[in-house]
């Protein structure tokens, strides 16, 4: 079946440094790639998404890049802050419109 | 105003009992979902309803039965609870089932089975 692999499972970075989380997907017909952030004890919330007709999208300190040929997409967070600490999920929506989720990355920002 | 609300927020019960979790959305969305998040934080889709009709039914035990009385409500009933059912259950809704469609999650219902 379709799947999305997400790496790393845990990422620890110094405050102020950049963080990169990577995902690969198997369904070449996937055309929508959202990223969700889940703070401890809270609900997942959409932070950024990208469609397959775009290679990169930025929103202040966060950006997502998409490489359709290689079937991978990445989340980039620059100038990390303590409030960026959370679990981040990538997902891909394929030809059957089902959202396939990655396993999540726990991002730890060290002061 | 809460967009997606689910009750109860916490549920502690004994093995073998039956329990329900209710979900309501006031966003006017056509599609609602139930997700299960276990202790490892995996988000697993359980069910999806579009305009009160079941469109996704992943491999979950038939002890789990969703019910959608109208498109703003999707309730989850669980029979004969087992220890492995302990998890956080999230309800969610979205406007579209096609390409795109942000998911709006409820606050989650933490179920503990003793």
PDB file of N, CA and C in Angstrom, chain A residues 31-34 36 38-47 49 51 87 89 93-94 96-104, chain B residues 2-4 9 33 35 37 40-43 45 56 58 90 94 96-108 110:
ATOM      1  N   UNK A  31      -0.444  14.603  -4.748  1.00  0.00           N
ATOM      2  CA  UNK A  31      -0.417  15.980  -5.251  1.00  0.00           C
ATOM      3  C   UNK A  31      -0.603  17.035  -4.172  1.00  0.00           C
ATOM      4  N   UNK A  32      -0.672  16.606  -2.916  1.00  0.00           N
ATOM      5  CA  UNK A  32      -0.871  17.574  -1.833  1.00  0.00           C
ATOM      6  C   UNK A  32      -0.097  17.087  -0.621  1.00  0.00           C
ATOM      7  N   UNK A  33       0.709  18.003  -0.026  1.00  0.00           N
ATOM      8  CA  UNK A  33       1.636  17.603   1.028  1.00  0.00           C
ATOM      9  C   UNK A  33       1.555  18.600   2.185  1.00  0.00           C
ATOM     10  N   UNK A  34       0.793  18.284   3.210  1.00  0.00           N
ATOM     11  CA  UNK A  34       0.697  19.191   4.364  1.00  0.00           C
ATOM     12  C   UNK A  34       1.668  18.793   5.471  1.00  0.00           C
ATOM     13  N   UNK A  36       1.866  19.134   9.743  1.00  0.00           N
ATOM     14  CA  UNK A  36       1.125  19.458  10.951  1.00  0.00           C
ATOM     15  C   UNK A  36       2.075  19.491  12.143  1.00  0.00           C
ATOM     16  N   UNK A  38       2.183  19.333  16.346  1.00  0.00           N
ATOM     17  CA  UNK A  38       1.421  18.941  17.521  1.00  0.00           C
ATOM     18  C   UNK A  38       2.243  19.230  18.774  1.00  0.00           C
ATOM     19  N   UNK A  39       1.855  20.254  19.491  1.00  0.00           N
ATOM     20  CA  UNK A  39       2.520  20.553  20.756  1.00  0.00           C
ATOM     21  C   UNK A  39       2.055  19.565  21.810  1.00  0.00           C
ATOM     22  N   UNK A  40       2.833  19.441  22.856  1.00  0.00           N
ATOM     23  CA  UNK A  40       2.574  18.445  23.894  1.00  0.00           C
ATOM     24  C   UNK A  40       1.173  18.625  24.478  1.00  0.00           C
ATOM     25  N   UNK A  41       0.394  17.563  24.424  1.00  0.00           N
ATOM     26  CA  UNK A  41      -0.949  17.596  24.995  1.00  0.00           C
ATOM     27  C   UNK A  41      -1.982  18.349  24.173  1.00  0.00           C
ATOM     28  N   UNK A  42      -1.595  18.769  22.962  1.00  0.00           N
ATOM     29  CA  UNK A  42      -2.516  19.561  22.138  1.00  0.00           C
ATOM     30  C   UNK A  42      -2.917  18.799  20.875  1.00  0.00           C
ATOM     31  N   UNK A  43      -3.736  19.427  20.081  1.00  0.00           N
ATOM     32  CA  UNK A  43      -4.179  18.808  18.821  1.00  0.00           C
ATOM     33  C   UNK A  43      -3.193  19.114  17.700  1.00  0.00           C
ATOM     34  N   UNK A  44      -3.110  18.267  16.677  1.00  0.00           N
ATOM     35  CA  UNK A  44      -2.298  18.620  15.500  1.00  0.00           C
ATOM     36  C   UNK A  44      -2.921  19.814  14.780  1.00  0.00           C
ATOM     37  N   UNK A  45      -2.051  20.701  14.282  1.00  0.00           N
ATOM     38  CA  UNK A  45      -2.534  21.865  13.531  1.00  0.00           C
ATOM     39  C   UNK A  45      -1.678  22.053  12.297  1.00  0.00           C
ATOM     40  N   UNK A  46      -2.318  22.405  11.201  1.00  0.00           N
ATOM     41  CA  UNK A  46      -1.620  22.636   9.949  1.00  0.00           C
ATOM     42  C   UNK A  46      -0.719  23.861  10.070  1.00  0.00           C
ATOM     43  N   UNK A  47       0.548  23.717   9.658  1.00  0.00           N
ATOM     44  CA  UNK A  47       1.443  24.877   9.682  1.00  0.00           C
ATOM     45  C   UNK A  47       1.814  25.328   8.273  1.00  0.00           C
ATOM     46  N   UNK A  49       1.544  23.878   3.824  1.00  0.00           N
ATOM     47  CA  UNK A  49       1.291  22.797   2.880  1.00  0.00           C
ATOM     48  C   UNK A  49       1.796  23.207   1.501  1.00  0.00           C
ATOM     49  N   UNK A  51       1.457  22.080  -2.873  1.00  0.00           N
ATOM     50  CA  UNK A  51       0.841  21.244  -3.914  1.00  0.00           C
ATOM     51  C   UNK A  51       1.894  20.848  -4.927  1.00  0.00           C
ATOM     52  N   UNK A  87       5.912  17.823  18.089  1.00  0.00           N
ATOM     53  CA  UNK A  87       6.007  16.715  17.135  1.00  0.00           C
ATOM     54  C   UNK A  87       5.461  17.220  15.804  1.00  0.00           C
ATOM     55  N   UNK A  89       4.340  16.279  11.859  1.00  0.00           N
ATOM     56  CA  UNK A  89       3.892  15.199  10.989  1.00  0.00           C
ATOM     57  C   UNK A  89       3.840  15.685   9.551  1.00  0.00           C
ATOM     58  N   UNK A  93      -1.268  13.315   0.099  1.00  0.00           N
ATOM     59  CA  UNK A  93      -2.600  12.912  -0.372  1.00  0.00           C
ATOM     60  C   UNK A  93      -2.448  12.413  -1.796  1.00  0.00           C
ATOM     61  N   UNK A  94      -2.894  11.174  -2.019  1.00  0.00           N
ATOM     62  CA  UNK A  94      -2.675  10.541  -3.315  1.00  0.00           C
ATOM     63  C   UNK A  94      -3.898  10.530  -4.193  1.00  0.00           C
ATOM     64  N   UNK A  96      -6.279   8.512  -4.524  1.00  0.00           N
ATOM     65  CA  UNK A  96      -7.561   8.115  -3.932  1.00  0.00           C
ATOM     66  C   UNK A  96      -8.024   9.130  -2.888  1.00  0.00           C
ATOM     67  N   UNK A  97      -7.324  10.273  -2.795  1.00  0.00           N
ATOM     68  CA  UNK A  97      -7.658  11.375  -1.888  1.00  0.00           C
ATOM     69  C   UNK A  97      -7.511  11.022  -0.425  1.00  0.00           C
ATOM     70  N   UNK A  98      -6.882   9.887  -0.139  1.00  0.00           N
ATOM     71  CA  UNK A  98      -6.619   9.552   1.265  1.00  0.00           C
ATOM     72  C   UNK A  98      -5.323  10.205   1.704  1.00  0.00           C
ATOM     73  N   UNK A  99      -5.311  10.726   2.929  1.00  0.00           N
ATOM     74  CA  UNK A  99      -4.118  11.345   3.482  1.00  0.00           C
ATOM     75  C   UNK A  99      -3.300  10.251   4.169  1.00  0.00           C
ATOM     76  N   UNK A 100      -2.071  10.074   3.700  1.00  0.00           N
ATOM     77  CA  UNK A 100      -1.175   9.089   4.301  1.00  0.00           C
ATOM     78  C   UNK A 100      -0.172   9.855   5.163  1.00  0.00           C
ATOM     79  N   UNK A 101      -0.060   9.453   6.433  1.00  0.00           N
ATOM     80  CA  UNK A 101       0.742  10.204   7.393  1.00  0.00           C
ATOM     81  C   UNK A 101       2.120   9.587   7.620  1.00  0.00           C
ATOM     82  N   UNK A 102       3.098  10.455   7.857  1.00  0.00           N
ATOM     83  CA  UNK A 102       4.383  10.003   8.358  1.00  0.00           C
ATOM     84  C   UNK A 102       4.259   9.682   9.846  1.00  0.00           C
ATOM     85  N   UNK A 103       5.314   9.085  10.401  1.00  0.00           N
ATOM     86  CA  UNK A 103       5.276   8.627  11.790  1.00  0.00           C
ATOM     87  C   UNK A 103       5.552   9.732  12.797  1.00  0.00           C
ATOM     88  N   UNK A 104       5.944  10.906  12.312  1.00  0.00           N
ATOM     89  CA  UNK A 104       6.174  12.025  13.219  1.00  0.00           C
ATOM     90  C   UNK A 104       7.640  12.203  13.578  1.00  0.00           C
TER      91      UNK A 104
ATOM     92  N   UNK B   2     -15.566  27.092  19.557  1.00  0.00           N
ATOM     93  CA  UNK B   2     -14.763  25.918  19.249  1.00  0.00           C
ATOM     94  C   UNK B   2     -15.194  25.349  17.912  1.00  0.00           C
ATOM     95  N   UNK B   3     -14.236  25.101  16.999  1.00  0.00           N
ATOM     96  CA  UNK B   3     -14.580  24.648  15.665  1.00  0.00           C
ATOM     97  C   UNK B   3     -14.960  23.160  15.670  1.00  0.00           C
ATOM     98  N   UNK B   4     -14.098  22.346  16.276  1.00  0.00           N
ATOM     99  CA  UNK B   4     -14.355  20.914  16.394  1.00  0.00           C
ATOM    100  C   UNK B   4     -14.286  20.577  17.878  1.00  0.00           C
ATOM    101  N   UNK B   9     -13.252  14.709  27.377  1.00  0.00           N
ATOM    102  CA  UNK B   9     -11.833  14.926  27.147  1.00  0.00           C
ATOM    103  C   UNK B   9     -11.012  13.786  27.763  1.00  0.00           C
ATOM    104  N   UNK B  33     -13.742  12.786  10.481  1.00  0.00           N
ATOM    105  CA  UNK B  33     -12.825  11.655  10.648  1.00  0.00           C
ATOM    106  C   UNK B  33     -12.680  11.304  12.132  1.00  0.00           C
ATOM    107  N   UNK B  35      -9.460   9.623  14.292  1.00  0.00           N
ATOM    108  CA  UNK B  35      -8.078   9.164  14.305  1.00  0.00           C
ATOM    109  C   UNK B  35      -7.767   8.596  15.688  1.00  0.00           C
ATOM    110  N   UNK B  37      -4.456   7.977  18.198  1.00  0.00           N
ATOM    111  CA  UNK B  37      -3.035   8.266  18.409  1.00  0.00           C
ATOM    112  C   UNK B  37      -2.567   7.490  19.628  1.00  0.00           C
ATOM    113  N   UNK B  40       3.042   5.971  21.017  1.00  0.00           N
ATOM    114  CA  UNK B  40       4.185   6.295  20.165  1.00  0.00           C
ATOM    115  C   UNK B  40       3.895   7.476  19.251  1.00  0.00           C
ATOM    116  N   UNK B  41       2.722   8.060  19.409  1.00  0.00           N
ATOM    117  CA  UNK B  41       2.312   9.262  18.672  1.00  0.00           C
ATOM    118  C   UNK B  41       1.903   9.014  17.222  1.00  0.00           C
ATOM    119  N   UNK B  42       1.826   7.748  16.786  1.00  0.00           N
ATOM    120  CA  UNK B  42       1.359   7.500  15.409  1.00  0.00           C
ATOM    121  C   UNK B  42      -0.085   7.975  15.284  1.00  0.00           C
ATOM    122  N   UNK B  43      -0.366   8.675  14.180  1.00  0.00           N
ATOM    123  CA  UNK B  43      -1.728   9.113  13.888  1.00  0.00           C
ATOM    124  C   UNK B  43      -2.330   8.125  12.896  1.00  0.00           C
ATOM    125  N   UNK B  45      -5.660   6.753  10.887  1.00  0.00           N
ATOM    126  CA  UNK B  45      -7.049   7.001  10.495  1.00  0.00           C
ATOM    127  C   UNK B  45      -7.877   5.761  10.812  1.00  0.00           C
ATOM    128  N   UNK B  56     -14.226   5.899   4.370  1.00  0.00           N
ATOM    129  CA  UNK B  56     -13.008   5.180   4.744  1.00  0.00           C
ATOM    130  C   UNK B  56     -13.325   4.381   5.994  1.00  0.00           C
ATOM    131  N   UNK B  58     -10.864   1.930   7.875  1.00  0.00           N
ATOM    132  CA  UNK B  58      -9.609   1.199   7.946  1.00  0.00           C
ATOM    133  C   UNK B  58      -9.787  -0.066   8.782  1.00  0.00           C
ATOM    134  N   UNK B  90      -8.802  11.370  18.253  1.00  0.00           N
ATOM    135  CA  UNK B  90      -9.046  12.706  17.717  1.00  0.00           C
ATOM    136  C   UNK B  90     -10.135  12.648  16.666  1.00  0.00           C
ATOM    137  N   UNK B  94     -12.897  18.308   7.564  1.00  0.00           N
ATOM    138  CA  UNK B  94     -12.295  19.061   6.469  1.00  0.00           C
ATOM    139  C   UNK B  94     -13.372  19.420   5.459  1.00  0.00           C
ATOM    140  N   UNK B  96     -12.958  19.517   2.079  1.00  0.00           N
ATOM    141  CA  UNK B  96     -12.910  18.804   0.807  1.00  0.00           C
ATOM    142  C   UNK B  96     -12.262  17.447   0.973  1.00  0.00           C
ATOM    143  N   UNK B  97     -12.694  16.506   0.215  1.00  0.00           N
ATOM    144  CA  UNK B  97     -12.022  15.207   0.199  1.00  0.00           C
ATOM    145  C   UNK B  97     -11.047  15.122  -0.964  1.00  0.00           C
ATOM    146  N   UNK B  98     -11.121  16.066  -1.878  1.00  0.00           N
ATOM    147  CA  UNK B  98     -10.222  16.054  -3.024  1.00  0.00           C
ATOM    148  C   UNK B  98      -8.853  16.587  -2.663  1.00  0.00           C
ATOM    149  N   UNK B  99      -8.137  17.058  -3.648  1.00  0.00           N
ATOM    150  CA  UNK B  99      -6.813  17.614  -3.399  1.00  0.00           C
ATOM    151  C   UNK B  99      -6.935  18.815  -2.472  1.00  0.00           C
ATOM    152  N   UNK B 100      -6.022  18.887  -1.523  1.00  0.00           N
ATOM    153  CA  UNK B 100      -6.107  19.958  -0.544  1.00  0.00           C
ATOM    154  C   UNK B 100      -7.036  19.564   0.582  1.00  0.00           C
ATOM    155  N   UNK B 101      -7.488  20.533   1.358  1.00  0.00           N
ATOM    156  CA  UNK B 101      -8.414  20.253   2.443  1.00  0.00           C
ATOM    157  C   UNK B 101      -7.740  20.148   3.791  1.00  0.00           C
ATOM    158  N   UNK B 102      -7.576  21.286   4.469  1.00  0.00           N
ATOM    159  CA  UNK B 102      -6.965  21.293   5.799  1.00  0.00           C
ATOM    160  C   UNK B 102      -7.839  20.524   6.762  1.00  0.00           C
ATOM    161  N   UNK B 103      -7.199  19.718   7.597  1.00  0.00           N
ATOM    162  CA  UNK B 103      -7.898  19.001   8.655  1.00  0.00           C
ATOM    163  C   UNK B 103      -7.935  19.870   9.904  1.00  0.00           C
ATOM    164  N   UNK B 104      -9.109  20.007  10.489  1.00  0.00           N
ATOM    165  CA  UNK B 104      -9.249  20.705  11.760  1.00  0.00           C
ATOM    166  C   UNK B 104      -9.554  19.641  12.815  1.00  0.00           C
ATOM    167  N   UNK B 105      -8.654  19.544  13.787  1.00  0.00           N
ATOM    168  CA  UNK B 105      -8.786  18.508  14.812  1.00  0.00           C
ATOM    169  C   UNK B 105      -9.490  19.042  16.054  1.00  0.00           C
ATOM    170  N   UNK B 106     -10.186  18.133  16.726  1.00  0.00           N
ATOM    171  CA  UNK B 106     -10.683  18.424  18.063  1.00  0.00           C
ATOM    172  C   UNK B 106      -9.542  18.323  19.060  1.00  0.00           C
ATOM    173  N   UNK B 107      -9.836  18.574  20.323  1.00  0.00           N
ATOM    174  CA  UNK B 107      -8.799  18.579  21.362  1.00  0.00           C
ATOM    175  C   UNK B 107      -8.348  17.176  21.749  1.00  0.00           C
ATOM    176  N   UNK B 108      -9.082  16.187  21.326  1.00  0.00           N
ATOM    177  CA  UNK B 108      -8.705  14.815  21.654  1.00  0.00           C
ATOM    178  C   UNK B 108      -9.445  14.300  22.878  1.00  0.00           C
ATOM    179  N   UNK B 110      -8.796  11.385  25.694  1.00  0.00           N
ATOM    180  CA  UNK B 110      -7.823  10.392  26.181  1.00  0.00           C
ATOM    181  C   UNK B 110      -8.574   9.273  26.875  1.00  0.00           C
TER     182      UNK B 110
END
